[in-house]
Short mmCIF file of N, CA and C in Angstrom, two decimals:
data_model
loop_
_atom_site.label_atom_id
_atom_site.label_comp_id
_atom_site.label_asym_id
_atom_site.label_seq_id
_atom_site.Cartn_x
_atom_site.Cartn_y
_atom_site.Cartn_z
N MET Z 6 -42.26 -23.38 -19.29
CA MET Z 6 -41.27 -22.78 -18.33
C MET Z 6 -40.25 -23.35 -18.52
N PRO Z 7 -39.71 -24.10 -19.71
CA PRO Z 7 -38.32 -24.27 -19.87
C PRO Z 7 -37.41 -22.81 -20.14
N HIS Z 8 -38.35 -21.89 -20.80
CA HIS Z 8 -37.57 -21.04 -20.85
C HIS Z 8 -36.62 -20.08 -19.81
N ARG Z 9 -38.23 -19.99 -19.19
CA ARG Z 9 -37.70 -19.22 -17.73
C ARG Z 9 -36.86 -20.29 -16.72
N ASN Z 10 -36.95 -21.23 -16.65
CA ASN Z 10 -35.72 -21.95 -15.84
C ASN Z 10 -34.25 -22.00 -16.59
N ALA Z 11 -34.24 -21.84 -17.87
CA ALA Z 11 -32.90 -21.44 -18.67
C ALA Z 11 -32.02 -20.26 -18.11
N PHE Z 12 -33.56 -19.15 -18.33
CA PHE Z 12 -33.11 -17.55 -17.98
C PHE Z 12 -32.43 -17.64 -16.68
N ILE Z 13 -32.95 -18.44 -15.40
CA ILE Z 13 -32.57 -18.41 -14.12
C ILE Z 13 -31.07 -18.76 -14.36
N ALA Z 14 -31.20 -20.22 -14.87
CA ALA Z 14 -29.83 -20.49 -14.47
C ALA Z 14 -28.61 -19.78 -15.67
N LEU Z 15 -29.11 -19.38 -16.11
CA LEU Z 15 -28.35 -18.57 -17.35
C LEU Z 15 -27.66 -17.03 -15.96
N SER Z 16 -28.38 -16.57 -15.09
CA SER Z 16 -28.40 -15.32 -14.61
C SER Z 16 -27.75 -15.59 -13.30
N ALA Z 17 -28.03 -17.04 -12.51
CA ALA Z 17 -26.96 -17.50 -11.87
C ALA Z 17 -25.47 -17.59 -12.10
N PHE Z 18 -25.72 -18.10 -13.48
CA PHE Z 18 -23.88 -18.27 -13.53
C PHE Z 18 -23.43 -16.69 -14.13
N ALA Z 19 -23.81 -15.97 -14.78
CA ALA Z 19 -23.33 -14.60 -14.74
C ALA Z 19 -22.69 -13.90 -13.61
N THR Z 20 -24.21 -13.96 -12.43
CA THR Z 20 -23.84 -13.53 -11.25
C THR Z 20 -22.69 -14.42 -11.06
N VAL Z 21 -22.29 -15.18 -10.59
CA VAL Z 21 -21.74 -15.83 -10.36
C VAL Z 21 -19.81 -15.30 -10.88
N ALA Z 22 -20.06 -15.71 -11.91
CA ALA Z 22 -18.72 -16.02 -13.02
C ALA Z 22 -18.40 -13.65 -12.58
N SER Z 23 -19.65 -13.28 -12.88
CA SER Z 23 -18.74 -11.61 -12.44
C SER Z 23 -18.39 -11.39 -11.09
N LEU Z 24 -18.72 -11.96 -9.92
CA LEU Z 24 -18.15 -12.31 -8.78
C LEU Z 24 -16.85 -13.24 -8.49
N LEU Z 25 -16.66 -13.83 -9.62
CA LEU Z 25 -15.41 -14.37 -9.42
C LEU Z 25 -14.08 -13.76 -10.17
N TRP Z 26 -14.63 -12.81 -11.49
CA TRP Z 26 -13.80 -11.91 -12.05
C TRP Z 26 -13.52 -10.84 -11.37
N ALA Z 27 -14.64 -10.01 -10.77
CA ALA Z 27 -14.56 -8.48 -10.43
C ALA Z 27 -13.22 -8.44 -9.83
N PRO Z 28 -12.92 -9.14 -8.73
CA PRO Z 28 -11.43 -8.79 -7.70
C PRO Z 28 -10.13 -8.05 -9.10
N SER Z 29 -10.27 -8.89 -9.79
CA SER Z 29 -9.66 -9.10 -10.88
C SER Z 29 -9.36 -7.72 -12.01
N LEU Z 30 -10.68 -7.53 -11.78
CA LEU Z 30 -10.48 -5.92 -12.92
C LEU Z 30 -10.56 -4.95 -12.12
N LEU Z 31 -10.87 -4.89 -10.72
CA LEU Z 31 -10.51 -4.22 -9.69
C LEU Z 31 -9.16 -3.88 -9.69
N ALA Z 32 -8.02 -4.81 -9.61
CA ALA Z 32 -6.86 -5.11 -9.10
C ALA Z 32 -5.62 -4.00 -9.71
N GLN Z 33 -5.11 -3.68 -8.93
CA GLN Z 33 -4.28 -1.99 -9.61
C GLN Z 33 -3.04 -3.27 -10.37
N ASN Z 34 -2.53 -2.32 -11.25
CA ASN Z 34 -1.54 -2.95 -12.22
C ASN Z 34 -1.00 -2.25 -12.37
N ALA Z 35 0.70 -3.58 -12.36
CA ALA Z 35 2.05 -2.56 -12.10
C ALA Z 35 2.39 -1.70 -13.80
N PRO Z 36 3.00 -0.77 -13.31
CA PRO Z 36 3.57 0.04 -14.70
C PRO Z 36 3.88 -0.82 -15.65
N ALA Z 37 4.23 -0.82 -16.71
CA ALA Z 37 4.98 -1.14 -17.61
C ALA Z 37 6.30 -0.85 -17.04
N GLY Z 38 7.17 -1.81 -17.24
CA GLY Z 38 8.54 -2.16 -17.13
C GLY Z 38 8.86 -2.01 -15.57
N ALA Z 39 7.77 -1.85 -14.82
CA ALA Z 39 8.59 -2.15 -13.66
C ALA Z 39 8.82 -2.71 -12.60
N THR Z 40 10.05 -2.82 -11.73
CA THR Z 40 10.63 -3.90 -11.45
C THR Z 40 10.02 -4.60 -10.10
N TRP Z 41 9.85 -5.88 -10.08
CA TRP Z 41 9.38 -6.18 -8.66
C TRP Z 41 10.33 -6.47 -7.74
N SER Z 42 10.52 -6.23 -6.05
CA SER Z 42 11.28 -6.61 -5.87
C SER Z 42 10.62 -7.81 -4.45
N ARG Z 43 11.54 -8.02 -3.77
CA ARG Z 43 10.64 -9.15 -2.63
C ARG Z 43 11.60 -8.78 -1.43
N ASP Z 44 10.51 -9.12 0.07
CA ASP Z 44 10.40 -8.43 1.08
C ASP Z 44 12.02 -10.31 1.60
N PRO Z 45 13.11 -9.74 1.95
CA PRO Z 45 14.10 -11.08 2.09
C PRO Z 45 13.77 -12.07 3.09
N ALA Z 46 12.38 -11.23 4.18
CA ALA Z 46 12.27 -11.91 5.26
C ALA Z 46 10.95 -12.98 4.96
N SER Z 47 9.88 -12.02 4.76
CA SER Z 47 8.60 -12.85 4.37
C SER Z 47 8.23 -13.45 2.62
N HIS Z 48 9.26 -12.87 1.66
CA HIS Z 48 9.31 -13.10 0.69
C HIS Z 48 7.68 -12.63 -0.40
N CYS Z 49 7.40 -11.47 0.27
CA CYS Z 49 6.33 -11.05 -0.35
C CYS Z 49 6.68 -9.64 -1.19
N GLU Z 50 6.10 -9.87 -2.29
CA GLU Z 50 6.42 -9.38 -3.37
C GLU Z 50 5.48 -7.92 -3.74
N PHE Z 51 6.67 -6.69 -4.23
CA PHE Z 51 6.18 -5.51 -4.21
C PHE Z 51 6.76 -4.45 -5.42
N VAL Z 52 6.25 -3.47 -5.74
CA VAL Z 52 7.03 -2.81 -6.84
C VAL Z 52 7.16 -1.77 -5.96
N SER Z 53 8.80 -1.56 -5.60
CA SER Z 53 8.87 -0.57 -4.96
C SER Z 53 9.12 1.06 -5.48
N PRO Z 54 8.41 2.16 -5.18
CA PRO Z 54 8.37 3.75 -5.36
C PRO Z 54 10.04 3.68 -5.73
N ILE Z 55 10.14 4.54 -6.70
CA ILE Z 55 11.39 5.17 -7.09
C ILE Z 55 12.00 6.04 -6.28
N SER Z 56 11.29 6.73 -5.35
CA SER Z 56 12.36 7.24 -4.34
C SER Z 56 12.59 6.63 -3.08
N LEU Z 57 11.97 5.61 -3.12
CA LEU Z 57 12.29 4.86 -1.65
C LEU Z 57 13.81 4.35 -2.44
N THR Z 58 14.49 4.41 -3.51
CA THR Z 58 16.24 4.33 -3.82
C THR Z 58 16.08 2.49 -3.68
N VAL Z 59 17.31 2.27 -4.32
CA VAL Z 59 17.19 1.11 -4.59
C VAL Z 59 18.32 0.19 -3.21
N GLY Z 60 18.09 -1.55 -2.80
CA GLY Z 60 18.20 -1.18 -1.80
C GLY Z 60 17.48 -2.32 -1.23
N PRO Z 61 17.96 -3.41 -0.13
CA PRO Z 61 17.43 -4.28 0.87
C PRO Z 61 15.83 -3.60 1.30
N THR Z 62 14.58 -3.70 0.81
CA THR Z 62 13.56 -3.61 1.03
C THR Z 62 12.25 -4.32 1.66
N TYR Z 63 11.77 -4.18 2.79
CA TYR Z 63 10.90 -4.64 3.59
C TYR Z 63 9.74 -4.75 3.31
N TRP Z 64 8.71 -5.34 4.04
CA TRP Z 64 7.31 -4.86 3.94
C TRP Z 64 6.87 -5.33 4.85
N THR Z 65 6.09 -4.26 5.95
CA THR Z 65 4.86 -4.88 6.97
C THR Z 65 3.50 -4.50 6.74
N GLY Z 66 3.31 -5.29 7.00
CA GLY Z 66 1.47 -5.28 6.37
C GLY Z 66 0.97 -6.79 6.03
N ALA Z 67 0.05 -6.80 5.14
CA ALA Z 67 -0.44 -8.00 4.75
C ALA Z 67 -0.35 -8.66 3.44
N CYS Z 68 -0.39 -9.73 3.30
CA CYS Z 68 0.64 -10.22 2.30
C CYS Z 68 -0.54 -11.54 1.50
N ALA Z 69 -1.19 -10.63 0.41
CA ALA Z 69 -2.61 -11.94 0.17
C ALA Z 69 -1.76 -12.08 -1.41
N GLY Z 70 -2.05 -13.44 -1.73
CA GLY Z 70 -1.58 -14.18 -3.19
C GLY Z 70 -0.14 -13.98 -3.19
N ASN Z 71 0.78 -12.91 -1.66
CA ASN Z 71 2.68 -13.12 -2.23
C ASN Z 71 2.29 -12.21 -2.24
N LYS Z 72 1.49 -10.66 -2.53
CA LYS Z 72 1.79 -9.44 -3.19
C LYS Z 72 1.43 -8.71 -1.32
N ALA Z 73 2.16 -7.23 -1.45
CA ALA Z 73 1.69 -6.80 -0.69
C ALA Z 73 0.51 -6.14 -1.03
N SER Z 74 -0.23 -6.11 -0.05
CA SER Z 74 -1.64 -5.47 -0.05
C SER Z 74 -2.21 -4.99 1.63
N GLY Z 75 -3.15 -3.79 1.17
CA GLY Z 75 -3.62 -3.24 1.85
C GLY Z 75 -2.49 -1.79 2.91
N LEU Z 76 -2.93 -1.42 4.38
CA LEU Z 76 -1.70 -0.60 4.54
C LEU Z 76 -0.90 -1.12 5.49
N GLY Z 77 0.14 -0.61 4.94
CA GLY Z 77 1.64 -0.92 5.70
C GLY Z 77 2.64 -0.03 5.43
N MET Z 78 4.08 -0.71 5.32
CA MET Z 78 4.80 0.23 5.20
C MET Z 78 6.10 -0.83 4.62
N LEU Z 79 6.51 0.04 3.30
CA LEU Z 79 7.47 -0.05 2.77
C LEU Z 79 9.15 0.19 3.53
N ARG Z 80 9.82 -0.11 3.70
CA ARG Z 80 11.43 0.02 4.65
C ARG Z 80 12.80 -0.42 3.77
N ARG Z 81 13.06 0.63 3.35
CA ARG Z 81 14.32 0.12 2.85
C ARG Z 81 15.66 -0.24 4.15
N ARG Z 82 16.54 -0.65 3.86
CA ARG Z 82 17.32 -1.01 5.08
C ARG Z 82 18.68 -1.59 4.49
N ASP Z 83 20.16 -0.73 5.29
CA ASP Z 83 21.46 -1.16 4.63
C ASP Z 83 21.64 -1.80 6.35
N GLY Z 84 21.81 -3.04 6.09
CA GLY Z 84 22.38 -3.78 7.44
C GLY Z 84 20.81 -3.46 8.38
N ASN Z 85 21.92 -2.67 9.73
CA ASN Z 85 21.21 -2.24 10.94
C ASN Z 85 20.16 -0.72 10.42
N GLN Z 86 20.99 0.00 9.40
CA GLN Z 86 19.97 1.17 9.23
C GLN Z 86 19.34 0.83 9.01
N ALA Z 87 17.99 1.99 9.63
CA ALA Z 87 16.84 2.33 8.79
C ALA Z 87 16.94 3.36 7.29
N GLY Z 88 16.78 3.32 6.63
CA GLY Z 88 16.35 4.29 5.41
C GLY Z 88 15.07 4.74 5.18
N PRO Z 89 14.79 5.02 3.93
CA PRO Z 89 13.74 6.12 3.61
C PRO Z 89 12.32 4.89 3.97
N ALA Z 90 11.24 6.00 4.29
CA ALA Z 90 9.92 4.98 4.23
C ALA Z 90 8.66 4.98 3.20
N PHE Z 91 8.05 4.03 2.49
CA PHE Z 91 6.84 4.61 2.34
C PHE Z 91 5.75 4.05 3.21
N TYR Z 92 4.84 5.13 3.55
CA TYR Z 92 3.93 4.65 4.22
C TYR Z 92 2.09 5.00 3.72
N GLY Z 93 1.51 3.61 3.18
CA GLY Z 93 0.53 4.33 2.35
C GLY Z 93 -0.44 2.49 2.24
N GLU Z 94 -1.08 2.52 1.39
CA GLU Z 94 -1.60 1.86 0.21
C GLU Z 94 -1.32 0.94 -0.56
N MET Z 95 -1.37 -0.56 -0.82
CA MET Z 95 -0.67 -1.62 -1.24
C MET Z 95 -1.54 -1.77 -2.09
N GLN Z 96 -2.06 -2.24 -3.21
CA GLN Z 96 -2.77 -3.18 -3.73
C GLN Z 96 -2.38 -4.17 -5.02
N ASN Z 97 -2.57 -5.63 -4.76
CA ASN Z 97 -1.41 -6.33 -5.24
C ASN Z 97 -0.33 -6.28 -5.63
N GLY Z 98 0.55 -5.47 -4.59
CA GLY Z 98 1.82 -5.82 -5.16
C GLY Z 98 2.07 -4.42 -5.05
N VAL Z 99 1.17 -3.37 -5.82
CA VAL Z 99 1.98 -2.03 -6.55
C VAL Z 99 1.21 -0.76 -5.51
N PRO Z 100 1.82 0.42 -5.38
CA PRO Z 100 1.53 1.40 -4.09
C PRO Z 100 0.27 1.74 -4.84
N VAL Z 101 -0.85 2.44 -3.80
CA VAL Z 101 -1.95 2.98 -4.36
C VAL Z 101 -1.55 5.21 -4.43
N ILE Z 102 -1.78 5.06 -3.01
CA ILE Z 102 -1.39 6.20 -2.37
C ILE Z 102 -0.79 6.24 -1.26
N GLY Z 103 0.66 7.91 -0.62
CA GLY Z 103 1.09 7.15 0.76
C GLY Z 103 1.95 8.01 0.55
N VAL Z 104 2.54 8.56 1.41
CA VAL Z 104 3.67 9.22 1.82
C VAL Z 104 4.84 8.47 1.96
N ILE Z 105 6.21 8.93 0.99
CA ILE Z 105 7.50 8.59 1.53
C ILE Z 105 7.99 9.39 2.26
N ASP Z 106 8.50 9.01 3.50
CA ASP Z 106 9.55 9.73 4.60
C ASP Z 106 10.92 9.72 4.01
N ASN Z 107 11.35 10.69 3.60
CA ASN Z 107 13.34 10.77 3.38
C ASN Z 107 13.73 12.12 3.48
N GLU Z 108 13.66 12.62 4.60
CA GLU Z 108 14.44 13.96 4.74
C GLU Z 108 13.29 14.57 4.44
N GLY Z 109 12.16 14.40 4.66
CA GLY Z 109 11.08 15.59 3.96
C GLY Z 109 10.02 14.40 3.96
N TYR Z 110 9.00 15.06 3.19
CA TYR Z 110 7.68 13.79 2.79
C TYR Z 110 7.68 14.05 1.20
N ARG Z 111 6.95 13.16 0.68
CA ARG Z 111 7.32 12.96 -0.54
C ARG Z 111 5.37 12.61 -0.72
N VAL Z 112 4.61 12.93 -1.32
CA VAL Z 112 2.99 12.92 -1.17
C VAL Z 112 2.61 12.64 -2.07
N GLY Z 113 1.20 11.80 -2.40
CA GLY Z 113 0.47 11.51 -3.68
C GLY Z 113 0.36 10.00 -3.82
N ARG Z 114 -0.52 9.86 -5.14
CA ARG Z 114 -0.99 8.71 -5.74
C ARG Z 114 0.12 8.20 -6.37
N PHE Z 115 0.55 6.58 -6.64
CA PHE Z 115 1.16 6.33 -7.07
C PHE Z 115 0.94 6.28 -8.96
N SER Z 116 2.47 7.01 -9.45
CA SER Z 116 2.30 7.04 -10.94
C SER Z 116 3.56 7.19 -11.56
N ASN Z 117 3.69 6.83 -12.50
CA ASN Z 117 5.21 7.05 -13.77
C ASN Z 117 6.51 6.42 -12.27
N GLY Z 118 6.30 5.37 -11.52
CA GLY Z 118 6.77 4.58 -10.81
C GLY Z 118 7.14 5.00 -9.31
N ASP Z 119 6.80 6.28 -9.14
CA ASP Z 119 6.90 7.00 -7.44
C ASP Z 119 5.80 7.82 -7.41
N ILE Z 120 6.06 8.20 -6.16
CA ILE Z 120 4.56 8.81 -5.77
C ILE Z 120 5.04 10.02 -5.53
N GLY Z 121 3.43 10.95 -5.59
CA GLY Z 121 3.87 12.02 -6.01
C GLY Z 121 4.67 12.48 -7.17
N GLY Z 122 4.27 11.47 -8.40
CA GLY Z 122 5.08 11.97 -9.69
C GLY Z 122 4.65 13.15 -10.33
N SER Z 123 3.74 13.47 -10.09
CA SER Z 123 2.46 14.30 -11.14
C SER Z 123 3.20 15.63 -10.75
N ALA Z 124 2.99 16.82 -11.81
CA ALA Z 124 4.19 18.08 -11.56
C ALA Z 124 2.71 18.87 -10.19
N GLU Z 125 1.37 18.40 -10.35
CA GLU Z 125 0.52 19.35 -9.83
C GLU Z 125 0.00 18.54 -8.47
N LEU Z 126 -0.37 19.09 -7.75
CA LEU Z 126 -1.08 18.03 -6.52
C LEU Z 126 -2.08 18.48 -6.15
N GLU Z 127 -3.06 17.88 -6.63
CA GLU Z 127 -4.90 18.16 -6.13
C GLU Z 127 -4.35 17.86 -4.43
N PRO Z 128 -5.07 19.35 -4.09
CA PRO Z 128 -5.30 19.47 -2.38
C PRO Z 128 -5.90 18.07 -1.68
N GLN Z 129 -7.05 17.41 -2.66
CA GLN Z 129 -7.73 16.23 -1.95
C GLN Z 129 -6.73 15.05 -1.93
N ASP Z 130 -6.02 15.28 -2.91
CA ASP Z 130 -5.04 14.29 -3.09
C ASP Z 130 -3.61 13.93 -2.13
N ARG Z 131 -3.39 14.96 -1.81
CA ARG Z 131 -2.42 15.39 -0.39
C ARG Z 131 -3.02 15.07 1.17
N LEU Z 132 -4.71 15.40 1.00
CA LEU Z 132 -4.73 14.75 2.19
C LEU Z 132 -5.39 13.63 2.36
N ASP Z 133 -5.73 13.00 1.20
CA ASP Z 133 -5.80 11.56 1.46
C ASP Z 133 -4.60 11.05 1.18
N ALA Z 134 -3.53 11.16 1.16
CA ALA Z 134 -2.57 10.83 0.98
C ALA Z 134 -1.96 10.53 2.15
N PHE Z 135 -1.93 11.94 3.44
CA PHE Z 135 -1.16 11.59 4.46
C PHE Z 135 -2.34 10.87 5.22
N ARG Z 136 -3.54 10.63 4.83
CA ARG Z 136 -4.50 9.88 6.00
C ARG Z 136 -4.26 8.56 5.65
N ALA Z 137 -3.86 8.25 4.37
CA ALA Z 137 -3.06 6.57 4.09
C ALA Z 137 -2.26 6.31 4.92
N ALA Z 138 -1.54 7.60 5.23
CA ALA Z 138 -0.12 7.23 5.44
C ALA Z 138 -0.09 6.81 6.81
N ALA Z 139 -1.24 8.37 7.53
CA ALA Z 139 -1.27 8.08 9.08
C ALA Z 139 -1.56 6.13 9.36
N LYS Z 140 -2.76 5.98 8.90
CA LYS Z 140 -3.41 4.71 9.49
C LYS Z 140 -2.31 3.77 9.14
N ALA Z 141 -1.45 3.66 7.89
CA ALA Z 141 -0.87 2.51 7.81
C ALA Z 141 0.44 2.25 8.98
N ALA Z 142 0.73 3.76 9.88
CA ALA Z 142 1.73 3.78 10.20
C ALA Z 142 0.99 3.21 11.57
N ARG Z 143 -0.04 3.53 12.27
CA ARG Z 143 -0.67 2.56 12.96
C ARG Z 143 -0.82 1.61 12.36
N ALA Z 144 -1.06 1.17 11.26
CA ALA Z 144 -0.96 -0.32 11.12
C ALA Z 144 0.14 -1.13 11.68
N VAL Z 145 0.73 -0.53 11.07
CA VAL Z 145 2.20 -1.31 11.33
C VAL Z 145 2.38 -1.13 13.08
N GLY Z 146 2.57 -0.07 13.52
CA GLY Z 146 2.74 -0.43 15.23
C GLY Z 146 1.75 -1.13 15.88
N ALA Z 147 0.31 -1.41 15.12
CA ALA Z 147 -0.61 -2.66 15.72
C ALA Z 147 0.32 -4.23 15.61
N VAL Z 148 1.26 -4.35 14.34
CA VAL Z 148 1.77 -5.33 14.29
C VAL Z 148 2.71 -5.79 14.97
N TYR Z 149 3.40 -4.44 15.38
CA TYR Z 149 4.64 -4.44 16.67
C TYR Z 149 3.98 -4.88 17.56
N ALA Z 150 2.94 -4.03 18.37
CA ALA Z 150 1.95 -4.49 19.43
C ALA Z 150 1.88 -5.83 19.74
N LYS Z 151 1.40 -6.54 18.58
CA LYS Z 151 1.03 -7.58 18.14
C LYS Z 151 2.24 -8.56 18.66
N GLU Z 152 3.24 -8.38 18.51
CA GLU Z 152 4.54 -9.25 18.32
C GLU Z 152 5.19 -8.67 19.94
N GLY Z 153 4.50 -7.85 20.64
CA GLY Z 153 5.26 -7.47 22.25
C GLY Z 153 6.19 -6.47 21.93
N ASN Z 154 6.33 -6.06 21.32
CA ASN Z 154 7.47 -4.84 20.55
C ASN Z 154 6.68 -3.77 20.75
N ALA Z 155 6.59 -3.09 22.30
CA ALA Z 155 6.10 -1.99 22.92
C ALA Z 155 6.86 -0.87 22.65
N ALA Z 156 8.48 -0.93 22.35
CA ALA Z 156 8.99 0.19 21.93
C ALA Z 156 8.73 0.67 20.05
N SER Z 157 8.48 -0.68 19.38
CA SER Z 157 8.33 -0.19 17.75
C SER Z 157 6.89 0.18 17.63
N SER Z 158 6.12 0.06 18.65
CA SER Z 158 4.93 -0.01 18.57
C SER Z 158 4.46 1.17 19.02
N ARG Z 159 5.07 2.22 19.93
CA ARG Z 159 5.00 3.35 20.10
C ARG Z 159 5.44 4.39 18.97
N HIS Z 160 6.85 3.76 18.45
CA HIS Z 160 7.07 4.34 17.55
C HIS Z 160 6.61 4.67 16.58
N TYR Z 161 5.76 3.91 16.10
CA TYR Z 161 5.05 4.18 14.41
C TYR Z 161 3.37 4.98 15.13
N GLU Z 162 3.59 4.85 16.10
CA GLU Z 162 2.27 5.79 16.81
C GLU Z 162 2.77 7.19 16.41
N GLU Z 163 4.14 7.44 17.25
CA GLU Z 163 4.48 8.72 17.08
C GLU Z 163 4.78 9.26 15.81
N ILE Z 164 4.83 8.72 14.48
CA ILE Z 164 4.89 8.59 12.96
C ILE Z 164 3.43 8.80 12.55
N ALA Z 165 2.80 8.41 13.42
CA ALA Z 165 1.65 8.62 12.60
C ALA Z 165 0.44 9.90 12.95
N GLN Z 166 1.10 10.25 14.56
CA GLN Z 166 1.15 11.31 15.05
C GLN Z 166 1.13 12.71 13.93
N GLN Z 167 2.17 12.66 14.15
CA GLN Z 167 3.56 13.53 12.89
C GLN Z 167 3.15 14.20 11.63
N LEU Z 168 2.26 12.41 10.87
CA LEU Z 168 1.61 12.62 10.01
C LEU Z 168 0.10 13.31 9.63
N ASP Z 169 -0.78 12.96 10.59
CA ASP Z 169 -2.21 13.73 11.20
C ASP Z 169 -1.18 14.75 11.35
N MET Z 170 -0.58 15.36 11.78
CA MET Z 170 -0.27 16.97 12.30
C MET Z 170 -0.27 17.76 10.85
N GLN Z 171 0.34 16.66 9.73
CA GLN Z 171 0.46 17.47 8.40
C GLN Z 171 -0.79 17.50 7.24
N ILE Z 172 -2.01 16.69 7.86
CA ILE Z 172 -3.12 17.32 7.35
C ILE Z 172 -3.96 18.78 8.13
N GLU Z 173 -3.58 18.67 8.94
CA GLU Z 173 -3.88 20.43 9.55
C GLU Z 173 -3.95 21.38 8.96
#
């Protein structure tokens, strides 16, 4: 039976090792040559879509391992002036899917450094992007609600409703 015990130990080791390495295999990678930005307040790092334009950009959402993660918002700001925003999903600091709101919507998955950069947008990707963006706006509203900022919470709920209307 010594071979059976060795097999069981090796199987257990392989299982544990695969669980430890699996997240890194699934992680979103930044495109080659991507420029990393850092939220001036939280110091959370992210890759900003090109359409968000250059300037101070803030992340509202989770920051796992010092990288923007999950649903949230990237917002450009110039002083007290709010600029364009990305609502959507981030993974390991890199946008996955969502909507950029900049005097109109830019919609889709992140590719070639931007949201919706492909020439042909699949209808399902459009739906998925608006759904992710609406969920992200609600998540941002929940952050403000938790901080006791009812006005901002309502504002992002209204944005979520506007994004939901794009699905219909």
